[in-house]
Every structure is written in C-alpha cells, then in structure tokens.
Amino acid sequence: MSQPSASVPAAPAADLAVIGGSGFYSFLDRVEEVEIDTPFGPPSDRIAIGELHGRRVAFVPRHGRDHRYPPHRIPYRANLWALRSLGVRQVLAPSAVGSLTPSHGPGTLAVPDQLVDRTSGRAQTYYDEGAAVHLSFADPYCPTGRRVAVATAREAGWNPVDGGTLVVIEGPRFSTRAESRWYAAQGWTLVGMTGHPEAVLARELALCYTPLCLVTDLDAGIEEGEGVTMEEVLRVFAANIERLRALVADVVKTLPADRDCPCARSLDGMTPPIALP
C-alpha cells in the first residue's frame, strides 16, 4: 500500500544537513525555522535552515530541543524524510560515543567505516509494505563524506581515528561490563545509541551519511570503577563542543556539492513502493 507523500510548507531549500544535539542550535546564520509533517509523523523538532560558508544547511535536533526523545524513541524516519523533502542530499551526524578500546580515550574523534546493529524494536525501513526493497549496506557510510571529514579534521589539528566499527545499542541504559567486553572481543571499537537506524534510513533515501563520533568515555568493560555516567559524558562533550562545531562547519565548507559516490545511486534499478519526496 502506497503511503502519501510528505506535506511540506513553503520553506527554504537546503542541500546539506546536520543531525546533532546541544551545542549545534546556534551555529547557522540567518536562520529560519520550519515545521514539516511527514507520512511518519513530525520530526524531532522544528527544522532550522540557515547559511554556513555560503551553503544552505538544515539542522535537526536529534533528541528535540528539550531532549525529550530518548534514543529508542527518536522519530528517525520522520527526521530523514523531512530533510530529503527540503532538498537535502548530504547528512553529517555528530554524536557522543563510548570507546571499546583504551587507545581511543575521551576527546578522541573517530570516523567509523562500519556499523553493527544491536538495537531492538526500532522502525528501521521505509519499505515495509507494498514490495521488498533490498539495498546494499555493506559499507554504511558515504566514502566521500568520510574522506573529507578525516582530511578536514587533520588540517584542523585533530588526530582522527580513520575507520573502526560503531556498535549501536538500544539504550537508554549504558552497557553492562559483560556486554561491553563482548563488544570489544568482536573487534568493535565504538559504542553509541543513535547511529542506527539513521544510517540505513539515509541509504534508503539515497542520501549521503557521514558520522563524526566524539568519544566521551571508556565503556564499562574497558575501565574499572563505577562505570559510565551521564555526568561524565556531558562533561567531556561540553569540553569539546566548540572544537567539534568548528569541525562540522569546516566539513560543510569542504564537502563537494556534486555527488559522485555510490550513495547517490543506491536506488538505481529499483522501484520503491512509496513516492519519495
């Protein structure tokens, strides 16, 4: 059964978007906010559209401005659908993550190249009715976005980790020590709560998706003590937010406007059972 296309108000177009949290609410110039409805409900909050380095950029507060959505309740499908309806084709996704290896301490910037899904119960496809759509997801992130992010970070003085595997857990709780040690034993390097299904939904809409992961803590199985606390995560994130925000702006400036990556061709030869915006 086909679903209706999104209802979108008259709004400025943007070709690039940032999905992020606190610290990114005021990094755009000449901002306009728009409310968008989608076949999957409203996004996390009003979408801010503004200018950054001469480009039109949309921003979605992933958890809502008041942080009302825990990771497992974020309206991921609505967020990505709304961005595409505005013309967005490239997405940058900064987030706080835990480290599963002592070599990636707090303050480390990582740009992973692989993802493991350990969530449960999250809607993670647009194509669950009408026809089966099987997309390639062997490499979950945009190769161009990753290359630009790593190179830009190095130029800005970071020592970024190029590659690695992000395991996404259901949350909102942190991992037990046993879970954390099991993840590390698989060779996975980062753990977070929001990177899935964002990445796969972006691929289903033929969007480029690039993660920018800031390590805020060593996960429970890596460091002895009381384990991960929200206070620690917020403290490390706040200490690095200005630098991370500047990096996102530099990546926005550097990303090529014309896409020649596989992401843009992810739906080639397929007929999705719903009309895309």
Tab-separated table of C-alpha atoms in Angstrom:
chain	number	residue	atom	x	y	z
A	1	MET	CA	0.000	0.000	0.000
A	2	SER	CA	1.459	3.327	-1.006
A	3	GLN	CA	1.754	5.983	1.646
A	4	PRO	CA	1.073	9.662	0.971
A	5	SER	CA	3.973	11.949	0.232
A	6	ALA	CA	5.110	14.443	2.868
A	7	SER	CA	3.161	17.626	3.476
A	8	VAL	CA	5.799	20.350	3.343
A	9	PRO	CA	5.232	24.064	3.910
A	10	ALA	CA	6.863	26.682	1.740
A	11	ALA	CA	10.413	26.609	3.042
A	12	PRO	CA	13.959	27.483	2.032
A	13	ALA	CA	15.756	24.595	0.369
A	14	ALA	CA	18.928	23.067	1.763
A	15	ASP	CA	21.241	20.548	0.182
A	16	LEU	CA	23.127	19.569	3.327
A	17	ALA	CA	22.021	18.788	6.867
A	18	VAL	CA	23.427	18.282	10.334
A	19	ILE	CA	21.680	15.978	12.792
A	20	GLY	CA	23.040	16.768	16.226
A	21	GLY	CA	22.436	17.725	19.799
A	22	SER	CA	23.166	20.531	22.202
A	23	GLY	CA	25.826	22.943	21.060
A	24	PHE	CA	24.626	22.975	17.470
A	25	TYR	CA	21.461	25.001	17.922
A	26	SER	CA	23.074	28.348	17.036
A	27	PHE	CA	25.811	27.597	14.521
A	28	LEU	CA	23.933	28.785	11.423
A	29	ASP	CA	23.475	32.343	10.109
A	30	ARG	CA	20.178	33.923	9.001
A	31	VAL	CA	18.138	31.060	10.408
A	32	GLU	CA	14.521	30.282	9.558
A	33	GLU	CA	12.607	27.523	11.304
A	34	VAL	CA	10.059	25.342	9.553
A	35	GLU	CA	7.554	22.764	10.719
A	36	ILE	CA	7.214	19.746	8.468
A	37	ASP	CA	4.802	16.857	8.593
A	38	THR	CA	5.711	13.513	7.078
A	39	PRO	CA	3.934	10.191	6.469
A	40	PHE	CA	5.846	9.015	9.550
A	41	GLY	CA	4.767	11.811	11.842
A	42	PRO	CA	6.608	15.013	12.748
A	43	PRO	CA	10.392	15.110	13.121
A	44	SER	CA	12.089	15.578	16.487
A	45	ASP	CA	11.505	19.340	16.392
A	46	ARG	CA	11.254	22.308	14.065
A	47	ILE	CA	13.992	22.243	11.459
A	48	ALA	CA	16.344	25.216	11.380
A	49	ILE	CA	17.583	26.280	7.943
A	50	GLY	CA	20.350	28.798	7.537
A	51	GLU	CA	23.635	29.619	5.879
A	52	LEU	CA	27.091	28.331	6.645
A	53	HIS	CA	30.113	29.101	4.463
A	54	GLY	CA	27.815	30.070	1.615
A	55	ARG	CA	25.801	26.842	1.724
A	56	ARG	CA	22.199	26.284	2.744
A	57	VAL	CA	22.212	23.918	5.712
A	58	ALA	CA	19.360	22.315	7.648
A	59	PHE	CA	19.688	21.308	11.290
A	60	VAL	CA	17.618	18.738	13.170
A	61	PRO	CA	17.985	18.460	16.965
A	62	ARG	CA	18.090	14.684	17.191
A	63	HIS	CA	16.533	14.420	20.647
A	64	GLY	CA	14.400	17.567	20.370
A	65	ARG	CA	15.416	20.925	21.808
A	66	ASP	CA	14.300	19.876	25.280
A	67	HIS	CA	15.910	16.434	24.903
A	68	ARG	CA	12.506	14.797	25.236
A	69	TYR	CA	13.252	11.826	22.975
A	70	PRO	CA	15.415	9.041	24.416
A	71	PRO	CA	17.474	7.191	21.792
A	72	HIS	CA	14.958	4.400	21.256
A	73	ARG	CA	12.070	6.859	20.743
A	74	ILE	CA	13.670	9.325	18.320
A	75	PRO	CA	11.472	9.660	15.190
A	76	TYR	CA	14.300	8.638	12.882
A	77	ARG	CA	12.121	8.009	9.824
A	78	ALA	CA	10.428	11.392	10.106
A	79	ASN	CA	13.754	13.190	10.581
A	80	LEU	CA	15.385	11.799	7.449
A	81	TRP	CA	12.212	12.067	5.364
A	82	ALA	CA	11.775	15.714	6.339
A	83	LEU	CA	15.367	16.501	5.374
A	84	ARG	CA	15.033	14.919	1.946
A	85	SER	CA	11.784	16.803	1.377
A	86	LEU	CA	13.761	20.034	1.848
A	87	GLY	CA	16.236	19.034	-0.837
A	88	VAL	CA	18.934	17.660	1.468
A	89	ARG	CA	21.190	15.049	-0.091
A	90	GLN	CA	24.165	15.018	2.316
A	91	VAL	CA	23.944	14.458	6.083
A	92	LEU	CA	26.584	14.982	8.769
A	93	ALA	CA	25.879	13.215	12.053
A	94	PRO	CA	27.991	14.296	15.050
A	95	SER	CA	27.361	12.265	18.196
A	96	ALA	CA	28.818	11.269	21.553
A	97	VAL	CA	30.034	7.675	21.800
A	98	GLY	CA	31.828	5.388	24.204
A	99	SER	CA	35.147	3.709	23.406
A	100	LEU	CA	35.662	-0.057	23.422
A	101	THR	CA	39.452	0.251	23.322
A	102	PRO	CA	41.854	2.077	25.638
A	103	SER	CA	43.604	3.601	22.606
A	104	HIS	CA	40.567	5.821	21.915
A	105	GLY	CA	40.349	7.893	25.080
A	106	PRO	CA	37.897	10.683	25.909
A	107	GLY	CA	38.205	13.564	23.455
A	108	THR	CA	39.105	11.297	20.526
A	109	LEU	CA	37.399	11.998	17.208
A	110	ALA	CA	36.525	8.865	15.238
A	111	VAL	CA	35.052	8.494	11.768
A	112	PRO	CA	33.987	4.833	11.659
A	113	ASP	CA	33.570	2.893	8.444
A	114	GLN	CA	31.408	0.043	9.783
A	115	LEU	CA	28.266	-0.361	11.877
A	116	VAL	CA	26.737	-3.186	13.917
A	117	ASP	CA	23.074	-3.044	14.941
A	118	ARG	CA	22.280	-4.302	18.448
A	119	THR	CA	19.017	-2.396	18.811
A	120	SER	CA	15.570	-3.922	19.073
A	121	GLY	CA	12.119	-2.674	18.185
A	122	ARG	CA	13.133	0.411	16.212
A	123	ALA	CA	11.412	1.061	12.883
A	124	GLN	CA	14.352	0.849	10.509
A	125	THR	CA	12.946	0.880	6.994
A	126	TYR	CA	10.606	2.934	4.844
A	127	TYR	CA	9.838	-0.095	2.704
A	128	ASP	CA	7.816	-2.428	4.910
A	129	GLU	CA	4.707	-2.591	2.715
A	130	GLY	CA	3.944	-2.968	-0.967
A	131	ALA	CA	7.171	-4.521	-2.246
A	132	ALA	CA	10.510	-5.753	-0.979
A	133	VAL	CA	13.396	-3.337	-1.474
A	134	HIS	CA	16.836	-4.815	-0.793
A	135	LEU	CA	19.576	-2.199	-0.697
A	136	SER	CA	23.308	-2.733	-0.395
A	137	PHE	CA	24.550	-1.726	3.037
A	138	ALA	CA	27.951	-3.411	3.039
A	139	ASP	CA	29.588	-0.034	3.532
A	140	PRO	CA	27.130	2.010	5.599
A	141	TYR	CA	28.744	5.438	5.332
A	142	CYS	CA	29.449	7.803	2.475
A	143	PRO	CA	33.044	7.282	1.256
A	144	THR	CA	33.326	10.874	0.082
A	145	GLY	CA	31.981	12.257	3.351
A	146	ARG	CA	34.335	10.081	5.379
A	147	ARG	CA	37.358	11.073	3.305
A	148	VAL	CA	36.551	14.774	3.588
A	149	ALA	CA	35.828	14.526	7.326
A	150	VAL	CA	39.107	12.774	8.123
A	151	ALA	CA	41.217	15.106	5.967
A	152	THR	CA	39.485	18.213	7.315
A	153	ALA	CA	39.919	17.056	10.904
A	154	ARG	CA	43.642	16.534	10.381
A	155	GLU	CA	44.011	20.003	8.891
A	156	ALA	CA	42.202	21.413	11.938
A	157	GLY	CA	44.657	19.796	14.346
A	158	TRP	CA	42.729	16.689	15.357
A	159	ASN	CA	44.289	13.240	15.257
A	160	PRO	CA	41.193	11.464	13.962
A	161	VAL	CA	40.668	7.718	14.009
A	162	ASP	CA	40.030	6.753	10.395
A	163	GLY	CA	37.794	3.682	10.429
A	164	GLY	CA	36.514	1.284	13.049
A	165	THR	CA	33.160	-0.236	13.929
A	166	LEU	CA	30.359	1.530	15.769
A	167	VAL	CA	28.011	-0.839	17.587
A	168	VAL	CA	24.640	0.769	18.244
A	169	ILE	CA	22.782	-0.403	21.343
A	170	GLU	CA	19.155	0.122	22.235
A	171	GLY	CA	19.636	2.326	25.295
A	172	PRO	CA	18.748	4.377	27.140
A	173	ARG	CA	20.813	2.460	29.689
A	174	PHE	CA	24.547	2.018	29.283
A	175	SER	CA	26.083	-1.419	28.736
A	176	THR	CA	26.878	-3.947	31.430
A	177	ARG	CA	30.542	-4.851	31.814
A	178	ALA	CA	29.862	-8.251	30.238
A	179	GLU	CA	28.163	-6.679	27.210
A	180	SER	CA	30.949	-4.136	26.828
A	181	ARG	CA	33.659	-6.814	26.968
A	182	TRP	CA	31.773	-8.931	24.441
A	183	TYR	CA	31.538	-5.997	22.015
A	184	ALA	CA	35.260	-5.335	22.405
A	185	ALA	CA	36.058	-9.028	21.888
A	186	GLN	CA	34.390	-8.845	18.460
A	187	GLY	CA	36.879	-6.157	17.446
A	188	TRP	CA	34.287	-3.370	17.564
A	189	THR	CA	35.742	-0.041	18.654
A	190	LEU	CA	32.898	2.377	19.478
A	191	VAL	CA	29.500	2.097	21.140
A	192	GLY	CA	26.581	4.511	20.780
A	193	MET	CA	22.792	4.695	20.849
A	194	THR	CA	21.723	6.805	17.872
A	195	GLY	CA	23.723	5.786	14.782
A	196	HIS	CA	21.126	3.222	13.766
A	197	PRO	CA	18.686	3.384	12.053
A	198	GLU	CA	19.811	6.859	10.923
A	199	ALA	CA	22.430	5.494	8.562
A	200	VAL	CA	20.255	2.847	6.923
A	201	LEU	CA	17.310	5.228	6.507
A	202	ALA	CA	19.619	7.711	4.813
A	203	ARG	CA	20.717	4.982	2.407
A	204	GLU	CA	17.082	4.093	1.665
A	205	LEU	CA	16.536	7.725	0.636
A	206	ALA	CA	19.757	7.831	-1.433
A	207	LEU	CA	21.329	10.323	0.988
A	208	CYS	CA	24.998	10.552	1.911
A	209	TYR	CA	25.532	9.936	5.636
A	210	THR	CA	28.776	10.698	7.459
A	211	PRO	CA	29.269	10.051	11.205
A	212	LEU	CA	31.507	12.260	13.361
A	213	CYS	CA	31.920	10.416	16.649
A	214	LEU	CA	33.331	12.159	19.713
A	215	VAL	CA	34.499	9.726	22.388
A	216	THR	CA	33.263	10.864	25.795
A	217	ASP	CA	34.147	7.837	27.914
A	218	LEU	CA	35.735	4.427	28.097
A	219	ASP	CA	32.918	1.890	28.196
A	220	ALA	CA	32.169	-0.154	31.304
A	221	GLY	CA	34.173	-3.220	30.278
A	222	ILE	CA	37.271	-1.200	29.426
A	223	GLU	CA	37.743	0.891	32.544
A	224	GLU	CA	37.395	-0.155	36.148
A	225	GLY	CA	35.346	1.919	38.564
A	226	GLU	CA	31.677	2.786	38.754
A	227	GLY	CA	31.142	2.597	35.007
A	228	VAL	CA	29.854	5.171	32.555
A	229	THR	CA	27.842	8.061	33.979
A	230	MET	CA	25.777	10.674	32.210
A	231	GLU	CA	27.657	13.383	34.108
A	232	GLU	CA	30.952	12.209	32.622
A	233	VAL	CA	29.531	12.066	29.105
A	234	LEU	CA	28.121	15.592	29.337
A	235	ARG	CA	31.314	16.988	30.849
A	236	VAL	CA	33.598	15.664	28.097
A	237	PHE	CA	31.147	16.609	25.360
A	238	ALA	CA	30.842	20.165	26.701
A	239	ALA	CA	34.637	20.481	26.865
A	240	ASN	CA	34.916	19.600	23.163
A	241	ILE	CA	31.755	21.086	21.669
A	242	GLU	CA	33.311	24.304	20.341
A	243	ARG	CA	36.016	22.365	18.566
A	244	LEU	CA	33.545	19.824	17.207
A	245	ARG	CA	31.211	22.557	15.998
A	246	ALA	CA	34.091	24.272	14.181
A	247	LEU	CA	34.994	20.968	12.545
A	248	VAL	CA	31.431	20.415	11.345
A	249	ALA	CA	31.471	23.893	9.807
A	250	ASP	CA	34.769	23.134	8.047
A	251	VAL	CA	33.413	19.855	6.688
A	252	VAL	CA	30.316	21.663	5.409
A	253	LYS	CA	32.603	24.099	3.615
A	254	THR	CA	34.727	21.328	2.094
A	255	LEU	CA	32.159	18.749	1.007
A	256	PRO	CA	31.696	18.793	-2.784
A	257	ALA	CA	28.264	19.959	-3.904
A	258	ASP	CA	28.158	17.413	-6.723
A	259	ARG	CA	27.881	13.807	-5.608
A	260	ASP	CA	29.736	11.021	-7.397
A	261	CYS	CA	29.530	8.470	-4.583
A	262	PRO	CA	27.557	5.181	-4.502
A	263	CYS	CA	25.048	6.698	-2.028
A	264	ALA	CA	23.502	8.778	-4.789
A	265	ARG	CA	22.889	5.615	-6.817
A	266	SER	CA	21.606	3.372	-4.026
A	267	LEU	CA	18.098	3.174	-5.513
A	268	ASP	CA	19.148	2.773	-9.147
A	269	GLY	CA	17.198	-0.013	-10.835
A	270	MET	CA	14.640	-0.196	-8.025
A	271	THR	CA	11.075	0.982	-7.732
A	272	PRO	CA	10.355	1.884	-4.100
A	273	PRO	CA	6.740	1.155	-3.086
A	274	ILE	CA	6.330	4.730	-1.801
A	275	ALA	CA	6.825	8.014	-3.601
A	276	LEU	CA	9.932	9.706	-2.242
A	277	PRO	CA	9.857	13.452	-1.569
